[in-house]
Coordinates of C-alpha atoms in Angstrom, one line a residue:
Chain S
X1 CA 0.0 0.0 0.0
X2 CA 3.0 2.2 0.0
X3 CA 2.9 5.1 -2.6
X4 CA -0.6 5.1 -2.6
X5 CA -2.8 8.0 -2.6
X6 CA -5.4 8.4 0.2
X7 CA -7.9 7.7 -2.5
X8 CA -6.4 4.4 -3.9
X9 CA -6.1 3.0 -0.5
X10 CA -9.7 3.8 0.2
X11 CA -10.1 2.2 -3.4
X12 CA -8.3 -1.1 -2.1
X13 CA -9.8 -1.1 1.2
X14 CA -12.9 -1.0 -0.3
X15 CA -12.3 -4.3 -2.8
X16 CA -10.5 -5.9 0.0
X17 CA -14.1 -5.7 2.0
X18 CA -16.5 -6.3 -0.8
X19 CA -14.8 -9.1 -2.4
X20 CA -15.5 -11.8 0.2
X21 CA -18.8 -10.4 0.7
X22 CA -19.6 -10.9 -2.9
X23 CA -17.7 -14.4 -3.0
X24 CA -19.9 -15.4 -0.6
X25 CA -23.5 -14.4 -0.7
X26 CA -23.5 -14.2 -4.3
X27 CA -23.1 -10.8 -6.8
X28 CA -26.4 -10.4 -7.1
X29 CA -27.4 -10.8 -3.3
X30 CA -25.2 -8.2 -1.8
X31 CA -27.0 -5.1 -0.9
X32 CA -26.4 -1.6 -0.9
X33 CA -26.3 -1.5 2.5
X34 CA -24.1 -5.1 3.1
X35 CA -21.4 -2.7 1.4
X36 CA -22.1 0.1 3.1
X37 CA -22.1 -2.0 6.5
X38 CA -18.5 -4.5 5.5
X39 CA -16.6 -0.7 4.3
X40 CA -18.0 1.6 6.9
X41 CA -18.8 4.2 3.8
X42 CA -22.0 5.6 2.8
X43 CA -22.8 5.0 -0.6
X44 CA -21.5 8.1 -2.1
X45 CA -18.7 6.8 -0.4
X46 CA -18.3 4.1 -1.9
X47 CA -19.3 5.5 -5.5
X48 CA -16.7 8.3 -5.4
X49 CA -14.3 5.1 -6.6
X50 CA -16.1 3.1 -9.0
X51 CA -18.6 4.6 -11.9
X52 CA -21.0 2.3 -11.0
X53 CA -22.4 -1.3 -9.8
X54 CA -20.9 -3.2 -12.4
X55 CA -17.9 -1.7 -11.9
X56 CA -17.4 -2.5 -8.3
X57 CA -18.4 -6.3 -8.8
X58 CA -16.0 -6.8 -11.8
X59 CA -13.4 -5.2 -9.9
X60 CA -13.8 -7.2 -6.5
X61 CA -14.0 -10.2 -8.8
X62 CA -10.3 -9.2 -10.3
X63 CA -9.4 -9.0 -6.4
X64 CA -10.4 -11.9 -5.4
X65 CA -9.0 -13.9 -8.5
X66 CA -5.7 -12.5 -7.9
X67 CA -5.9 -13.4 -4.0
X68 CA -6.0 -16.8 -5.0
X69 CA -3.9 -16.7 -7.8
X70 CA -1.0 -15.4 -6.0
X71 CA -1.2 -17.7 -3.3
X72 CA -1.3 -20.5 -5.7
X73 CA 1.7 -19.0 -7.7
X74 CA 4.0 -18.9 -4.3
X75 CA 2.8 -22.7 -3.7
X76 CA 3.7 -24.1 -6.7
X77 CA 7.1 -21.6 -7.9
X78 CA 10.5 -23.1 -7.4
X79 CA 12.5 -24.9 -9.4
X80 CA 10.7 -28.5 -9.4
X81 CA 10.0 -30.7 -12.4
X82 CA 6.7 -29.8 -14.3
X83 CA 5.1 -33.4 -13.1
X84 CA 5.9 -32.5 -9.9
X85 CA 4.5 -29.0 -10.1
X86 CA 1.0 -30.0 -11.7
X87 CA 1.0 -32.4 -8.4
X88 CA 1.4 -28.9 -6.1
X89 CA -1.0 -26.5 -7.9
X90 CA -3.5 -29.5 -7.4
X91 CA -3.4 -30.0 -3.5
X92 CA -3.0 -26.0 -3.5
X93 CA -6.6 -26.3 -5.0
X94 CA -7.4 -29.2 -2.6
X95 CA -6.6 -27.7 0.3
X96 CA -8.8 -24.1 -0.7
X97 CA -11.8 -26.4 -0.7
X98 CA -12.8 -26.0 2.6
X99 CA -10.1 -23.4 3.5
X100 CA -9.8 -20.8 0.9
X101 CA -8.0 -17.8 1.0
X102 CA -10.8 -15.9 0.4
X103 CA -14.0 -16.1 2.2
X104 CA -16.8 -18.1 -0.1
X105 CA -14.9 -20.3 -1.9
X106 CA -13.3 -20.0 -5.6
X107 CA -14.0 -16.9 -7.1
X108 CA -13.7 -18.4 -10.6
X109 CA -16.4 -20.9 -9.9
X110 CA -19.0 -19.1 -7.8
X111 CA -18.9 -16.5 -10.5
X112 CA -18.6 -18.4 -13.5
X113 CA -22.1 -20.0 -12.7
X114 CA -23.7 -16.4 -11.5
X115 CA -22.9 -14.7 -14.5
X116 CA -22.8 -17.1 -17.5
X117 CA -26.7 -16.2 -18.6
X118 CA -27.2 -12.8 -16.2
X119 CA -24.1 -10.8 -16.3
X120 CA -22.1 -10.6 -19.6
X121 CA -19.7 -8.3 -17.9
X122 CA -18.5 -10.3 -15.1
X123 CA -18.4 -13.5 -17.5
X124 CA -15.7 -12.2 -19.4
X125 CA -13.8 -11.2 -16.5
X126 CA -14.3 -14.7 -15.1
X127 CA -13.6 -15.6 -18.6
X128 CA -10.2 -14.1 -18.5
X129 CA -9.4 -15.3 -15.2
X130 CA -9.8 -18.7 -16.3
X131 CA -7.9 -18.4 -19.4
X132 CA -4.7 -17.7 -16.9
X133 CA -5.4 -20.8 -15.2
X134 CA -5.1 -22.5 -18.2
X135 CA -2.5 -20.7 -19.8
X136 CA -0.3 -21.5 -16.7
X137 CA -1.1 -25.6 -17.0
X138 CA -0.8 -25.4 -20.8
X139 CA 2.5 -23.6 -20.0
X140 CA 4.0 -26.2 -17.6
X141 CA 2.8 -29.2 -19.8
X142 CA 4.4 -27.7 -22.7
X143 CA 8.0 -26.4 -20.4
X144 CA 7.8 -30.3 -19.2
X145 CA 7.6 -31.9 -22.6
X146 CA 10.3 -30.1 -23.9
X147 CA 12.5 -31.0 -20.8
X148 CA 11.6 -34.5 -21.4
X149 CA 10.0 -34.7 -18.1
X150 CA 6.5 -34.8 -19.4
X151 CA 5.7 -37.2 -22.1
X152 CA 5.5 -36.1 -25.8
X153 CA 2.4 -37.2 -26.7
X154 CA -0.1 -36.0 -23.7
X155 CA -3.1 -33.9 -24.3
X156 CA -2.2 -30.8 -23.2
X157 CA -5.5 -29.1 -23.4
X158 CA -7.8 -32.3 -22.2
X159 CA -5.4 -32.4 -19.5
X160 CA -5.6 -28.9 -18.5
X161 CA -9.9 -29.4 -19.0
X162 CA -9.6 -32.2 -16.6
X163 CA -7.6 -30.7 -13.8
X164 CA -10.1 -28.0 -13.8
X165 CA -13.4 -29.3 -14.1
X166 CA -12.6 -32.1 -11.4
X167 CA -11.3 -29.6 -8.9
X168 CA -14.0 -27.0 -9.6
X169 CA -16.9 -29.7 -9.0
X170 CA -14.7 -30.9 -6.3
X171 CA -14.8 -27.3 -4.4
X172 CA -18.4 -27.3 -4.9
X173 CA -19.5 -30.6 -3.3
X174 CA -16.7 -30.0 -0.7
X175 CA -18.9 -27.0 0.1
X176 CA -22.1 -27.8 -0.7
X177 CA -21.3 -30.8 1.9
X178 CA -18.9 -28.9 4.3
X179 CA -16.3 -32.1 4.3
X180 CA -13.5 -32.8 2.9
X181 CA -13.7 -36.5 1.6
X182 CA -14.8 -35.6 -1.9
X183 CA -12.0 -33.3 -2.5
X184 CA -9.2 -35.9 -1.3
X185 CA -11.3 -38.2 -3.5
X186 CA -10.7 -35.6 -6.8
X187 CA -7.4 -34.9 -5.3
X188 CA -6.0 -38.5 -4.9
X189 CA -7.4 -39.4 -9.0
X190 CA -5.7 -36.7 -10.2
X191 CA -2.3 -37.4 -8.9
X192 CA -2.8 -41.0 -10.1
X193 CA -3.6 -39.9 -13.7
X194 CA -0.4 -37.2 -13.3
X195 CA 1.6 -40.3 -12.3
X196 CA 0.2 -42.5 -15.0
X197 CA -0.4 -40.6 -17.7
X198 CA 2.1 -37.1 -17.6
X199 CA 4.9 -38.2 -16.0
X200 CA 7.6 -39.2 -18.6
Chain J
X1 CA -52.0 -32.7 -15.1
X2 CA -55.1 -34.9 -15.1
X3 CA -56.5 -35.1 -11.7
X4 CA -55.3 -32.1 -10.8
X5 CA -57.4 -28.9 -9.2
X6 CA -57.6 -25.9 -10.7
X7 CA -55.4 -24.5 -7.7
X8 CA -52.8 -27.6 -8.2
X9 CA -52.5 -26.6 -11.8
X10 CA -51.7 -23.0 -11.4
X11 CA -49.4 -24.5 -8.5
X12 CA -47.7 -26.4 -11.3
X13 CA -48.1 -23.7 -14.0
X14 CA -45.8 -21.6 -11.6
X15 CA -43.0 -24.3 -10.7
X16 CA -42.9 -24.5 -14.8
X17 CA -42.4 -21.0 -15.0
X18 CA -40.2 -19.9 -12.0
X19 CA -38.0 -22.5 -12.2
X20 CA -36.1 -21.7 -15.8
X21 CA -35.9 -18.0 -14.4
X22 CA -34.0 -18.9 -11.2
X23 CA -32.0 -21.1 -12.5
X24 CA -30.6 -19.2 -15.5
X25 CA -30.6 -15.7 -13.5
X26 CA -29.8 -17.1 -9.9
X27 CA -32.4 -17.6 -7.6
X28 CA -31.4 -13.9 -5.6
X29 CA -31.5 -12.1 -8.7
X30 CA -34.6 -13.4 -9.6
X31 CA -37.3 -9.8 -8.7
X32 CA -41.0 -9.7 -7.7
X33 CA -41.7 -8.3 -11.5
X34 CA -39.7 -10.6 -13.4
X35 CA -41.9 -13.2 -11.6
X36 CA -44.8 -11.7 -12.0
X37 CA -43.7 -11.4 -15.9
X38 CA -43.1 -14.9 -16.4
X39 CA -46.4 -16.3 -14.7
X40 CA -48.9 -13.5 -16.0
X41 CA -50.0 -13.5 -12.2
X42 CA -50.2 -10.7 -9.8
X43 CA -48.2 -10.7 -6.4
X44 CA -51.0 -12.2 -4.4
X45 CA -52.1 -14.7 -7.4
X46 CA -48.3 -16.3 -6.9
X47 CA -48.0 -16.1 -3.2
X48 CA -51.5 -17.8 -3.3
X49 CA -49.4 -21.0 -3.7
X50 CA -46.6 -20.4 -1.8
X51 CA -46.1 -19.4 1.9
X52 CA -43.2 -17.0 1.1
X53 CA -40.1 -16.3 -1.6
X54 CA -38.2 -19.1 0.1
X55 CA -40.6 -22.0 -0.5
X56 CA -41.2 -20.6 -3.7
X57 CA -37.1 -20.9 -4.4
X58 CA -37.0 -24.5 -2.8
X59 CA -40.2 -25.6 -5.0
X60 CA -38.9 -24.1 -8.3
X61 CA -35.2 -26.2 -7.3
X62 CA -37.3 -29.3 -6.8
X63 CA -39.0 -29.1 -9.9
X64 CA -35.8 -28.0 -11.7
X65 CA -34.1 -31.1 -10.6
X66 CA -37.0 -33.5 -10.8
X67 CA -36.8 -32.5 -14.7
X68 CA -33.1 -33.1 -15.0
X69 CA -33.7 -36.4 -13.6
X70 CA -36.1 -37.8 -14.7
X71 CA -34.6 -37.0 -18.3
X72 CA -31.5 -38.9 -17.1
X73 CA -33.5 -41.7 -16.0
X74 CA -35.6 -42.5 -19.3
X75 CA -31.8 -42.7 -21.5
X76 CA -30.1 -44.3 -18.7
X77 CA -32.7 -46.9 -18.2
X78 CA -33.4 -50.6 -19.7
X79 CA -31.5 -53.8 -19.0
X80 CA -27.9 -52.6 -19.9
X81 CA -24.7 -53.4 -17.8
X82 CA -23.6 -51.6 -15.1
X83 CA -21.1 -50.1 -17.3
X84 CA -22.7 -49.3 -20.2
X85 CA -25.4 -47.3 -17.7
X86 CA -22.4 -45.2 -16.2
X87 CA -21.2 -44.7 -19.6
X88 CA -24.6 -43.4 -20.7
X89 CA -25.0 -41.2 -17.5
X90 CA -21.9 -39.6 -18.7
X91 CA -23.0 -39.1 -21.9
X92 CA -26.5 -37.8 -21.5
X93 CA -24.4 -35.0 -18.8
X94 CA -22.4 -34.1 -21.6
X95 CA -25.3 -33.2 -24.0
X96 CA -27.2 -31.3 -21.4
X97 CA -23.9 -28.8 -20.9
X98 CA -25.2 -26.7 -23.8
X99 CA -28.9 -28.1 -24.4
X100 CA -29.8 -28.5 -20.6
X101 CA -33.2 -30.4 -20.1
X102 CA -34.1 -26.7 -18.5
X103 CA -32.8 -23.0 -19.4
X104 CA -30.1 -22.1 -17.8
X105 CA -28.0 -25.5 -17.2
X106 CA -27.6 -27.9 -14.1
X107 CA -29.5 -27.1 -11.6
X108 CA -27.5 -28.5 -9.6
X109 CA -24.8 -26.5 -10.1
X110 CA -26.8 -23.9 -10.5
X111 CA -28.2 -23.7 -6.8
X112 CA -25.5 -25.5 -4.9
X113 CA -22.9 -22.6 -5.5
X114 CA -25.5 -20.2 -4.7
X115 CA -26.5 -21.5 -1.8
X116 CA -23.5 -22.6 0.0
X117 CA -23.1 -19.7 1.9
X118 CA -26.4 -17.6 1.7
X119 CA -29.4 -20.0 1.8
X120 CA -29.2 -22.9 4.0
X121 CA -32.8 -23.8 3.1
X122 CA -32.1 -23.7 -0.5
X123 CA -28.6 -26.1 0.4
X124 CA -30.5 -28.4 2.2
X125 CA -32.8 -29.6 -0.8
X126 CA -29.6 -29.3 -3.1
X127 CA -27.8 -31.4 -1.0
X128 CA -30.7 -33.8 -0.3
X129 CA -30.9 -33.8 -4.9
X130 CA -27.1 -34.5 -5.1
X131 CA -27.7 -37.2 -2.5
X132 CA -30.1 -39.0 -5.1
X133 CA -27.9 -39.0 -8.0
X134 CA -24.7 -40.0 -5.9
X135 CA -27.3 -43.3 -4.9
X136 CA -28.1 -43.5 -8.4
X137 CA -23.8 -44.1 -9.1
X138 CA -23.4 -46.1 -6.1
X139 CA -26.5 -48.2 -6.5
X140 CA -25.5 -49.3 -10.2
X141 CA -21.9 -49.8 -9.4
X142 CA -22.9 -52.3 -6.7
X143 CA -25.5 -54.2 -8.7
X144 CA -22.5 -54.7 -11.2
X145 CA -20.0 -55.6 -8.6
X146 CA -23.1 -58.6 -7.8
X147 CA -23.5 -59.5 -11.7
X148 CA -19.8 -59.5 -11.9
X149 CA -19.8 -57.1 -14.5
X150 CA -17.6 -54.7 -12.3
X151 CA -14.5 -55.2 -10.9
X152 CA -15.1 -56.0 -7.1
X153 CA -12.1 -54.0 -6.0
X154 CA -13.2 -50.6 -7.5
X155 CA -13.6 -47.7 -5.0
X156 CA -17.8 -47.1 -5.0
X157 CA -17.4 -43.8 -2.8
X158 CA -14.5 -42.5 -4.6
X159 CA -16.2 -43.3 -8.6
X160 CA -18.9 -41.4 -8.1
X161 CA -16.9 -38.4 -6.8
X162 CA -15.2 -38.3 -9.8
X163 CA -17.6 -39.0 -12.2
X164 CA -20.1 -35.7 -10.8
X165 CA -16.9 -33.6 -10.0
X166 CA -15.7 -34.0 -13.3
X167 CA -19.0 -33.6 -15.0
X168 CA -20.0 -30.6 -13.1
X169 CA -16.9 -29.1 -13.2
X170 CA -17.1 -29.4 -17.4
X171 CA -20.6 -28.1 -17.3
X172 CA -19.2 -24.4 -15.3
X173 CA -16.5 -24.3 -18.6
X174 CA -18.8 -25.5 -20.8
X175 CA -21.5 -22.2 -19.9
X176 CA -18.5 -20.1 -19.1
X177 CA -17.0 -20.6 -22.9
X178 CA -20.1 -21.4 -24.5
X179 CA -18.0 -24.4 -26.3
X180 CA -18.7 -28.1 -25.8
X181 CA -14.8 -28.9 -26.1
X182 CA -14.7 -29.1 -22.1
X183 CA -17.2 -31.3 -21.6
X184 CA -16.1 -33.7 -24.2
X185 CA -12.9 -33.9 -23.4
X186 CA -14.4 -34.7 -20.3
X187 CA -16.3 -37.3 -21.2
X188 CA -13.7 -38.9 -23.3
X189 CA -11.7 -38.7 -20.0
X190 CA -14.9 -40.1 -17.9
X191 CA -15.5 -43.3 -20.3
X192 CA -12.1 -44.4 -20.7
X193 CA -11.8 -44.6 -16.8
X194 CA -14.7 -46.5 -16.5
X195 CA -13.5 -48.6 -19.6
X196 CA -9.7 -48.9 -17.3
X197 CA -10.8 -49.1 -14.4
X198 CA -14.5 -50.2 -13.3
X199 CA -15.4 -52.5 -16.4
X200 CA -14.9 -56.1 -15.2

């Protein structure tokens, strides 16, 4: 927050507050006055930063994307073999299930299903923020098979598709259940099929 | 809808109506007008029916899921093995990503991620749905393990885990992209697992 102005701190402060509010009840819950209450702004406030709704809800999105982002990015850095990596960015995801780092559960999932048919603005943000995610598998399959630690022939984008959906419907049973076993469960196949089917 | 009162048929003529519109828009997005809208009813003709928005919701989620499944259960049914079922779950999933039995995609989905966090009435009937359709895995695998059809050793809990995970997880990327490439790479991924490793 250093170099900041006073007005992009209040900026920040405000998208650090109304992103896990947001993540959790849902875009389209959140009230007015749930924002006024978690940023201890009125709304003029609140609107002195951001031209409008939308605005704030794609940018506390982008927030809470890069929360989790980043703390999967300082998981899984270091100079370890591209198997060995995919293995880490999964249990990362594993472990967010039930404890992510920001409250609600996975951004990318809880507003991938709000928006796709009611918010076309958010849906390309989410849109984006998904590409990453499988930019930076695509990316480490690709880094692997030219290291010869990966084999040659694997499916770089039905692998990447598989990691994904399994986790993602992973988090949300984990949640929708509030227990762990079905993420171990999503976990412990995927490691197997790394082991079996990526590894060179 | 023979046999029905005139009362029980407006009833129904709501579920119908309401439930495409909360699950394509989210069930807290959904307004007063837009239901109003959709049934051609005034306020007091809809809450007529219903003892408040929250029954309404939980109604609309039942009726929603009763249409995904019992869709599921007319192609999955008829004296097939135990495999070949699973395989056909998988399949019939993977066609309703983009031509869901009801607008907006899996209900499911839909109102489990919603709900997690902000509607513990709404979570309780999504979880009590998910319930059925985890029975429905378990159920099938079991009677194959009998037959001999599938392999004794295979893990019941952990198979249908994997096989909603992954499915549900393709189906967010599938509405998020508006592409069917996740969901069959999904379900190529799906059937050759079963093929591997549950197929006696």
């Amino acid at each position: 927050m250093i170099g900041l102005s006073k007005g992009e701190r209040t900026r920040e402060m405000i998208l650090a507050r109304a992103a896990p509010l947001f993540n959790s009840k849902g875009y389209g819950r959140v009230s007015m006055s749930d924002l006024m209450q978690a940023t201890g702004l009125e709304k003029g406030g609140i609107y002195n930063h951001f031209r409008s709704r939308e605005e704030l809800m794609v940018e506390a999105f982008r927030y809470a994307a890069d929360v989790v982002r980043r703390r999967v990015e300082e998981r899984t850095a270091g100079p370890v073999s591209s198997a060995d990596r995919l293995r880490e960015m999964v249990a990362v995801y594993g472990e967010f299930a039930l404890q992510p780092p920001i409250e609600g559960g996975c951004p990318l999932l809880n507003a991938a299903v709000e928006s796709d048919d009611a918010d076309p603005a958010l849906r390309e943000q989410v849109a984006e923020a998904m590409e990453r995610w499988f930019r930076a598998i695509r990316v480490t399959l690709v880094r692997g098979i030219r290291r010869g630690d990966v084999r040659p022939d694997v499916d770089v984008e039905g692998t990447a598709t598989l990691i994904i959906s399994t986790l993602e419907g992973a988090v949300m049973l984990s949640r929708l259940y509030r227990t762990g076993a079905h993420m171990q469960s999503a976990v412990r196949h995927l490691q197997s099929y790394i082991e079996s089917t990526i590894r060179a």
